[in-house]
GROMACS .gro file of C-alpha atoms in nm:
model
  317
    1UNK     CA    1   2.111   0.262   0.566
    2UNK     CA    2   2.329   0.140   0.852
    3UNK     CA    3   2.168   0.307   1.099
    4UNK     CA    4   1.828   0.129   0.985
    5UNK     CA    5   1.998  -0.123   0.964
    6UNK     CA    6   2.063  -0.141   1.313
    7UNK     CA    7   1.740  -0.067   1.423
    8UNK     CA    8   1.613  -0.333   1.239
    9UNK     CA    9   1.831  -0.557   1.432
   10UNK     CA   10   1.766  -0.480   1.805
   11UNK     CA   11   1.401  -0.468   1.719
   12UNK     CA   12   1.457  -0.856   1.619
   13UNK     CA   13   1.677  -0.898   1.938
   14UNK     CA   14   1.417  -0.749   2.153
   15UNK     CA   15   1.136  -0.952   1.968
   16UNK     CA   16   1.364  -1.227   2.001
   17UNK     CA   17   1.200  -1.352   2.353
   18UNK     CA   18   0.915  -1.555   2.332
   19UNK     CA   19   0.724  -1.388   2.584
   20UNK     CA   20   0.787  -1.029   2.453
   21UNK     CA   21   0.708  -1.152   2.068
   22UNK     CA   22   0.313  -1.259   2.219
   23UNK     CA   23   0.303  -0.919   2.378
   24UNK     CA   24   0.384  -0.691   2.098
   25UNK     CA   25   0.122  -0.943   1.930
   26UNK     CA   26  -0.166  -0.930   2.152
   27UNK     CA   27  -0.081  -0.548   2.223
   28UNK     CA   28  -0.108  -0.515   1.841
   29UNK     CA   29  -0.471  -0.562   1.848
   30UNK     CA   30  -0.558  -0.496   2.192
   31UNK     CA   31  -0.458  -0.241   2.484
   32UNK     CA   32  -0.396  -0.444   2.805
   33UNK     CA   33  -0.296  -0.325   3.173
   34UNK     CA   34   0.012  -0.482   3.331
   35UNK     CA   35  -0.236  -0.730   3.575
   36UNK     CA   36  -0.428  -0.813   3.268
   37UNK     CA   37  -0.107  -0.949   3.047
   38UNK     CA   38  -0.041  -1.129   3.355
   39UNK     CA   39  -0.361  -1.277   3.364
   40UNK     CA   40  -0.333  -1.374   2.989
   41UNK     CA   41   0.020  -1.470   2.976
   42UNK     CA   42   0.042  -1.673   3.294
   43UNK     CA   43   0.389  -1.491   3.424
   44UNK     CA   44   0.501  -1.329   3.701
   45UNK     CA   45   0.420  -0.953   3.724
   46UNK     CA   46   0.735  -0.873   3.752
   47UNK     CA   47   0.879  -1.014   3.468
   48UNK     CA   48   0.560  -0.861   3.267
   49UNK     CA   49   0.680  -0.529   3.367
   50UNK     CA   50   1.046  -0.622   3.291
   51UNK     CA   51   0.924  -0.757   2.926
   52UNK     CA   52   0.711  -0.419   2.837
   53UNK     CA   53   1.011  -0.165   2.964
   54UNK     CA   54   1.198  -0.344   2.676
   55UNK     CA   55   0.931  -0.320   2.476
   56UNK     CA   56   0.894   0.028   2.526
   57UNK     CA   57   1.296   0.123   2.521
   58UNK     CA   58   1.260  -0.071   2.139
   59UNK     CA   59   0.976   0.186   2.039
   60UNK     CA   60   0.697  -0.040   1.982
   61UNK     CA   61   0.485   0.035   2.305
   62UNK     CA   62   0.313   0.387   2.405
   63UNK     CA   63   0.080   0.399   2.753
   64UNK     CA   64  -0.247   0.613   2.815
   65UNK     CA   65  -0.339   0.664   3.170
   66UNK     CA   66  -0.739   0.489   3.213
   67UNK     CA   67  -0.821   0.545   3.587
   68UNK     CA   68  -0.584   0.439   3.848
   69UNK     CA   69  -0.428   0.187   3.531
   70UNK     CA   70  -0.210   0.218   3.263
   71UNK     CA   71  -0.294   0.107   2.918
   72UNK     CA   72  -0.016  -0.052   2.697
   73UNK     CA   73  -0.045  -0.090   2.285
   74UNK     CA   74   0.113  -0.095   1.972
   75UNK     CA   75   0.250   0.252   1.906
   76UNK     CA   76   0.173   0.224   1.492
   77UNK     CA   77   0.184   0.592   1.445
   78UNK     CA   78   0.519   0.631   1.591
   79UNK     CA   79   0.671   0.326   1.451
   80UNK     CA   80   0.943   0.387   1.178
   81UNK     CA   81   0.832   0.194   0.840
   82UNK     CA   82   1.160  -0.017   0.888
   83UNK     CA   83   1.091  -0.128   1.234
   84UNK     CA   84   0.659  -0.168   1.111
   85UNK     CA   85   0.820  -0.427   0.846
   86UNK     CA   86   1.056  -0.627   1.180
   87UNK     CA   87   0.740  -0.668   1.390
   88UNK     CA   88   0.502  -0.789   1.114
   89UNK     CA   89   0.798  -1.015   0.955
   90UNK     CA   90   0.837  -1.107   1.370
   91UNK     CA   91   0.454  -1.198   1.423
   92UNK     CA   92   0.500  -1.436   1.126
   93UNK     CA   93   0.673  -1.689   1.303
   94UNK     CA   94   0.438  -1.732   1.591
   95UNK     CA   95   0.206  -2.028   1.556
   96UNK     CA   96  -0.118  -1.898   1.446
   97UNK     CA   97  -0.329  -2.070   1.674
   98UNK     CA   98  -0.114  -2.021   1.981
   99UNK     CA   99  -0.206  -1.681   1.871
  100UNK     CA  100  -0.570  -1.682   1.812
  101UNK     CA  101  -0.596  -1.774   2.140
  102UNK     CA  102  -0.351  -1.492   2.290
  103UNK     CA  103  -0.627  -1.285   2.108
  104UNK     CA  104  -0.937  -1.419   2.204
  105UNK     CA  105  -0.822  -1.413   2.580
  106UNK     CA  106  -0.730  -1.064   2.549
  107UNK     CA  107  -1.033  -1.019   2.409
  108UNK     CA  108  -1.267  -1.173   2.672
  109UNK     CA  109  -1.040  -0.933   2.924
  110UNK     CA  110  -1.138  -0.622   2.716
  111UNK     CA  111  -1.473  -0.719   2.736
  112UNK     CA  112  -1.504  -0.807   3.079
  113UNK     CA  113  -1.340  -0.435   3.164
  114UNK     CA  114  -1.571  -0.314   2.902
  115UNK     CA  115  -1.849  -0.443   3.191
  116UNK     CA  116  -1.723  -0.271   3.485
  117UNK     CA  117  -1.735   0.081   3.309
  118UNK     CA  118  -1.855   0.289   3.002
  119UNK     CA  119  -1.783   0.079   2.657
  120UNK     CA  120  -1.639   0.377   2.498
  121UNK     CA  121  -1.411   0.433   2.841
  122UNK     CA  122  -1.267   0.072   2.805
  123UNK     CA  123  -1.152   0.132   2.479
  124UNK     CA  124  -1.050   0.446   2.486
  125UNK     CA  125  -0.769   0.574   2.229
  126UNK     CA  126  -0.808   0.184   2.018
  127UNK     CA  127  -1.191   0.246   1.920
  128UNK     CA  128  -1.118   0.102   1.540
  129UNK     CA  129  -1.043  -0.236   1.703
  130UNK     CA  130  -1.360  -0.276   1.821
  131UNK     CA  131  -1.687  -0.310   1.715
  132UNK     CA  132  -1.989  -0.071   1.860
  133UNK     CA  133  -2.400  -0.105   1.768
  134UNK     CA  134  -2.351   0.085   1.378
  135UNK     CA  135  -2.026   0.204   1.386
  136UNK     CA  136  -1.920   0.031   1.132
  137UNK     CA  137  -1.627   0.144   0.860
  138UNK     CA  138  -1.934   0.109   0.559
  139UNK     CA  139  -2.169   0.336   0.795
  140UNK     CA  140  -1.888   0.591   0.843
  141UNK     CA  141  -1.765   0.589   0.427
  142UNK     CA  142  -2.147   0.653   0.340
  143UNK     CA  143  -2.198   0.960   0.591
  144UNK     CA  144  -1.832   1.117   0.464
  145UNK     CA  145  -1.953   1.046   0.114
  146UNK     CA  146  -2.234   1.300   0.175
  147UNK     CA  147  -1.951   1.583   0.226
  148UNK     CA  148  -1.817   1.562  -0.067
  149UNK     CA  149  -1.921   1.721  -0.412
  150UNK     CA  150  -1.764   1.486  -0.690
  151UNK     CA  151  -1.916   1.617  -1.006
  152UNK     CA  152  -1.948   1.443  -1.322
  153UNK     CA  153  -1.782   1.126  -1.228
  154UNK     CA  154  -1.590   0.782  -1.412
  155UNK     CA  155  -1.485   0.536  -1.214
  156UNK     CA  156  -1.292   0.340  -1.376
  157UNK     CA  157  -1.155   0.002  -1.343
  158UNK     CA  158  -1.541  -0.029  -1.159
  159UNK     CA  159  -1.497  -0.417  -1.129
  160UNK     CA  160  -1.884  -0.523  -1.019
  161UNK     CA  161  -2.007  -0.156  -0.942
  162UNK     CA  162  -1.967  -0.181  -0.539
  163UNK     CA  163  -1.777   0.143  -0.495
  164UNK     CA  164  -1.970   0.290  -0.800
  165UNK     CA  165  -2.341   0.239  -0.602
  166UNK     CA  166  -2.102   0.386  -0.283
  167UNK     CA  167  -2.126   0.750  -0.480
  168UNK     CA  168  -2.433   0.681  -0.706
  169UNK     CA  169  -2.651   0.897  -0.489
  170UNK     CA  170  -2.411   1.217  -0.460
  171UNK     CA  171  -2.243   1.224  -0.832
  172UNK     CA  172  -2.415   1.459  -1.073
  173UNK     CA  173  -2.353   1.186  -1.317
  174UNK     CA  174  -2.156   0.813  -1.325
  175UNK     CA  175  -1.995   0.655  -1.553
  176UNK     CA  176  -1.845   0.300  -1.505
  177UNK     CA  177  -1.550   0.152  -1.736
  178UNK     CA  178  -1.483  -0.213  -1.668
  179UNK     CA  179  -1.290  -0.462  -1.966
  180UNK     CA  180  -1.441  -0.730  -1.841
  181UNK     CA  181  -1.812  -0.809  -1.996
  182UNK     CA  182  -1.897  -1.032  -1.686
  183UNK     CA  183  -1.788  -0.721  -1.432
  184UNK     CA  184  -2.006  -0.494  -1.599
  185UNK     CA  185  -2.354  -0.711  -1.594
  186UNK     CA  186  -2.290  -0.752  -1.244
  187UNK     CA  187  -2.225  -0.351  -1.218
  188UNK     CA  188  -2.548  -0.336  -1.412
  189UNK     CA  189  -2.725  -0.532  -1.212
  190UNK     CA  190  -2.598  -0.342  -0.909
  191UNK     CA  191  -2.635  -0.035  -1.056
  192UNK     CA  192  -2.925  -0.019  -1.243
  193UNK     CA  193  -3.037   0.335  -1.465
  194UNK     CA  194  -2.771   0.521  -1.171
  195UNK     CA  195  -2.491   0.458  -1.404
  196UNK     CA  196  -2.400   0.485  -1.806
  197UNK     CA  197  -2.188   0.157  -1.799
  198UNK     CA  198  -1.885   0.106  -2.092
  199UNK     CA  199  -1.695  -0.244  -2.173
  200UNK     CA  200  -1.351  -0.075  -2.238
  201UNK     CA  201  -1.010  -0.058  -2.100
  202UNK     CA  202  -0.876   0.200  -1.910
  203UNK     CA  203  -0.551   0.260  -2.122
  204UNK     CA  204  -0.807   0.330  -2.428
  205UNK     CA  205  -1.153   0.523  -2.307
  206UNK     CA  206  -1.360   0.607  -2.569
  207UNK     CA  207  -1.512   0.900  -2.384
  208UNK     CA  208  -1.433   1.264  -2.484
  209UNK     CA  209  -1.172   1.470  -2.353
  210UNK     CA  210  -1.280   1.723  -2.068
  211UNK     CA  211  -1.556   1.517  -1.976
  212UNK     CA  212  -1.546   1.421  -1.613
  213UNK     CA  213  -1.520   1.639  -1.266
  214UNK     CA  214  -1.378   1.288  -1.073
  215UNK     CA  215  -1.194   1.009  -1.221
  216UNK     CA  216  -1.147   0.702  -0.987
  217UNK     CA  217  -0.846   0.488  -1.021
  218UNK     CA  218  -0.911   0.221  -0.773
  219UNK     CA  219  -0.688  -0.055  -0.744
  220UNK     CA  220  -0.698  -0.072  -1.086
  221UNK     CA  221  -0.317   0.025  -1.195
  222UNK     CA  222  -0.156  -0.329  -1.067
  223UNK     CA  223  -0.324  -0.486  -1.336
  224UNK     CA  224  -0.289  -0.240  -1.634
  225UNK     CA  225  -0.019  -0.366  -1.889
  226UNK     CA  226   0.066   0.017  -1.870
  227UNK     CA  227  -0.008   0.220  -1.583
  228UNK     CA  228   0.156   0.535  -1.785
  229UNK     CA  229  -0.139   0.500  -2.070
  230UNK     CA  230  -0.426   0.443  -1.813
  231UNK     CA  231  -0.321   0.769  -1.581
  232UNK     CA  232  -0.264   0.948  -1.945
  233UNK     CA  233  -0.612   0.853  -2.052
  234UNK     CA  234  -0.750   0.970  -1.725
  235UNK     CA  235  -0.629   1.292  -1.769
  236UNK     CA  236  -0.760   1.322  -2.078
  237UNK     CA  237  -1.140   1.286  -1.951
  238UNK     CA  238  -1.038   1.498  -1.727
  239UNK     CA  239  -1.203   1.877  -1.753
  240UNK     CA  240  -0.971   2.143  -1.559
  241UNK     CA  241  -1.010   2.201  -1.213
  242UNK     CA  242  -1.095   1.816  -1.173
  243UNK     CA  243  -0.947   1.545  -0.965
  244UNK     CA  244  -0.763   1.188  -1.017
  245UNK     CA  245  -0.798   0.967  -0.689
  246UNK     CA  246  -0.551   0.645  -0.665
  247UNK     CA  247  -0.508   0.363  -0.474
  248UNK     CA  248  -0.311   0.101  -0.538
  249UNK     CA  249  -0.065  -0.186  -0.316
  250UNK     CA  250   0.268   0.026  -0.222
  251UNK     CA  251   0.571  -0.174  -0.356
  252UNK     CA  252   0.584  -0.537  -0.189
  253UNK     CA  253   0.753  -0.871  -0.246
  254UNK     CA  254   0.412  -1.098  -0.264
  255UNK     CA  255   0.335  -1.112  -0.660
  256UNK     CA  256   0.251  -1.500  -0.594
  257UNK     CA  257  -0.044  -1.361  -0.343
  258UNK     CA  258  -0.150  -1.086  -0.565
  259UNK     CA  259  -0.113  -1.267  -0.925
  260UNK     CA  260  -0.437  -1.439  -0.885
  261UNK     CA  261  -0.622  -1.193  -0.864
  262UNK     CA  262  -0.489  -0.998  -1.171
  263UNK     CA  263  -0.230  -0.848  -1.076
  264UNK     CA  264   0.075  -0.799  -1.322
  265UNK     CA  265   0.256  -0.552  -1.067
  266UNK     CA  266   0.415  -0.551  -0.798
  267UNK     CA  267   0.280  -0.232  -0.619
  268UNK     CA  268   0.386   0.092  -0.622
  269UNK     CA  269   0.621   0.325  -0.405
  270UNK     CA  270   0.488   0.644  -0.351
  271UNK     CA  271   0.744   0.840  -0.497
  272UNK     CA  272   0.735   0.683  -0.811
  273UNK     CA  273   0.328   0.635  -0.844
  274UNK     CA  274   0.362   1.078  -0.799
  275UNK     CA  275   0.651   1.078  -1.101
  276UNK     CA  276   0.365   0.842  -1.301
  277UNK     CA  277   0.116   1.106  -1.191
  278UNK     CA  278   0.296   1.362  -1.300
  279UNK     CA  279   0.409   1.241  -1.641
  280UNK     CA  280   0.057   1.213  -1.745
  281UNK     CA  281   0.039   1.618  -1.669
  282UNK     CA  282  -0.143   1.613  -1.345
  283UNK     CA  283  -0.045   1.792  -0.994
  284UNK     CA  284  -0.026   1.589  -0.745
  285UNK     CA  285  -0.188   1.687  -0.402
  286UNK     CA  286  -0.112   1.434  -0.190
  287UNK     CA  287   0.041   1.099  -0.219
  288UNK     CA  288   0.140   0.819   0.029
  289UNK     CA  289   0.085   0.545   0.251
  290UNK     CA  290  -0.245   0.560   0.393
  291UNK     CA  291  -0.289   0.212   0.519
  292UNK     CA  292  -0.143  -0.111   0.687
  293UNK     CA  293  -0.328  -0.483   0.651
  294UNK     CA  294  -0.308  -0.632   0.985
  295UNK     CA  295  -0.242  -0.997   0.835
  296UNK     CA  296  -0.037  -1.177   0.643
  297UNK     CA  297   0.114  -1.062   0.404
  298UNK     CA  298   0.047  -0.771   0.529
  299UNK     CA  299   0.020  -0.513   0.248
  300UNK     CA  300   0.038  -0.132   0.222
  301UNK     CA  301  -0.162   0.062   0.048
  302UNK     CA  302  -0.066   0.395  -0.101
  303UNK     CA  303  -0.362   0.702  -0.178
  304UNK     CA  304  -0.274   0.987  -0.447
  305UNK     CA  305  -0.518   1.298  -0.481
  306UNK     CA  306  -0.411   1.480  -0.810
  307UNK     CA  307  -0.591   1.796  -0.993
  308UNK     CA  308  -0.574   1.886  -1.338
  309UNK     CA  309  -0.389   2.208  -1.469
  310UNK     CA  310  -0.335   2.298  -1.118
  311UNK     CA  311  -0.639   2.385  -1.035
  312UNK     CA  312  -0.761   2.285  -0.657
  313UNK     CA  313  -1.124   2.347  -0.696
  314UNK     CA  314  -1.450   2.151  -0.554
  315UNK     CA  315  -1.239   2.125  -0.200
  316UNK     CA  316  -0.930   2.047  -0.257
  317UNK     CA  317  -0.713   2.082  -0.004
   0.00000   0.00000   0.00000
C-alpha cells in the first residue's frame, strides 16, 4: 500500500506543473511530436523536451518512431490502475475550456500532418482516436457479431431492444426480458417478429430451466435489488455448455451520477462480481476491466464470460 502510495504521490508532483498537466492532457487524446507541442503550447523547445523527460521518468508517456519524428502519447496500457486514477483525478482540475481548446489545436495539427502523408501513417499506433470513412465502433461490433455462434439466446435486462436487434440476425432464437412495460414496446417496436419479448424481472424469469445457449447480463446488475438472485436465475435458463456474458460499472465512488439512471449500486470489483458468478454455480472464464471512459467521472467497466457446468463449448476460449 505504501509503495502505491508513493507512486500516487510523485505522479501528483510531476502533474503538479501547469505545463506538464496540459501535456499529459492533450497527449491523452492525441500523439504529438516535440515541434508540434511547441507549436500548441507556445513554450520554448527546450523546456518542452525538459517537461516530457519528466513525463516519461513518471510512466505516463511511451514514443513510436514516425519518419525522422518521434511520436509522444499517453502510455494507458502500461499505466498502473493507481497512477490511471492520479492522472484522471489530475485532468479534473484543468479548466475545461482551456482544455477544449488544447484539444482542438492538437487536433487541427494532427490533421494538418494527416495532409502531408498517408491518413493511416499520421495516426499510426492511436487509430481509435480518430475517425476514418466507416470505421466506425457500430460497423466493427456488427462484422465481429457475424463470428460468433450464440445459440438460443435471452438478453436480459434488454432496456429498448438496441443490443437485442445488434444479434437479431445471428441468434437461432431471442428472447428479451425487460420489467419495464414502456422498455419493452419500444423493444417491440425495434424488434418486431425477431424477438419473443417478456415484461418480467430478471431475479424472477418465468422461462424454463435449460432453455437458452446465451444469456446477456448487460449493465443490468447495478440496478437489481439482488444481483445474487438475477445471476442465480440466469443460470437456471441456462442449458449446459452455455454462456453468461456481464458487464457492469467496476466499483466507483459516483452513485449521485449513476442514481438517475437506476442505479442502486455502486459497481462492482472484479474479484467480487467472479465470487457472485460463482455462487450462482457458473465457471467463470474471464473477468475484468475491459474499459476506461475518457471523461468525467470517468468510469470503468468490468466484462465476465462464464459457462455452465464447465463446459467451454460454441468457442469458448
Amino acid at each position: 500500500m505504501n509503495a502505491s502510495l508513493e507512486g500516487v504521490s510523485d505522479l501528483f508532483a510531476v502533474l503538479g506543473d501547469p505545463t506538464r498537466l496540459r501535456m499529459a492532457c492533450v497527449l491523452g487524446e492525441h500523439e504529438l511530436s516535440v515541434a508540434e507541442l511547441t507549436e500548441l503550447l507556445g513554450v520554448a523547445q527546450s523546456r518542452v523536451s525538459t517537461q516530457l523527460a519528466r513525463l516519461r521518468e513518471a510512466g505516463v508517456l511511451k514514443d513510436r518512431r514516425a519518419g525522422t519524428s518521434t511520436l509522444c502519447s499517453v502510455d494507458d496500457a502500461a499505466l498502473r490502475a493507481d497512477a490511471r486514477d492520479a492522472l484522471a483525478i489530475a485532468r479534473r482540475s484543468v479548466d475545461g475550456k482551456a482544455l477544449e481548446n488544447d484539444l482542438a489545436r492538437a487536433a487541427a495539427i494532427v490533421k494538418r500532418r494527416a495532409g502531408e502523408k498517408s491518413w493511416p501513417e499520421a495516426v499510426a499506433g492511436r487509430m481509435e482516436k480518430h475517425y476514418s470513412p466507416g470505421r466506425t465502433w457500430e460497423s466493427m461490433a456488427y462484422a465481429f457479431l457475424e463470428l460468433c455462434d450464440v445459440g438460443d439466446v435471452l438478453d436480459a435486462g434488454c432496456g429498448d431492444g438496441t443490443v437485442a436487434s445488434m444479434i437479431a440476425n445471428v441468434a437461432t432464437s431471442l428472447t428479451c426480458v425487460d420489467r419495464s412495460e414502456r422498455m419493452i414496446e419500444a423493444a417491440r417496436a425495434r424488434l418486431g417478429k425477431r424477438a419473443r419479448l417478456v415484461i418480467a424481472d430478471v431475479a424472477a424469469l418465468p422461462l424454463e430451466d435449460a432453455s437458452f445457449d446465451t444469456v446477456l447480463l448487460l449493465h443490468v446488475l447495478a440496478s437489481v435489488r439482488d444481483p445474487a438472485e438475477a445471476l442465480a436465475e440466469c443460470a437456471r435458463v441456462l442449458r449446459p455448455g452455455g454462456r453468461l456474458l456481464v458487464a457492469t460499472l467496476d466499483k466507483h465512488e459516483r452513485l449521485d451520477v449513476a442514481a438517475p439512471y437506476g442505479h442502486v449500486h455502486a459497481g462492482f470489483r472484479p474479484k467480487r462480481l467472479a465470487r457472485l458468478i460463482e455462487d450462482a454455480k457458473l465457471e467463470v472464464i474471464r473477468c475484468g476491466v475491459t474499459s476506461h471512459e475518457r471523461r468525467e467521472p470517468f468510469f470503468s467497466v468490468v466484462t465476465a464470460l462464464a459457462s455452465k457446468d464447465g463446459a467451454r463449448k460454441r468457442g469458448s476460449r
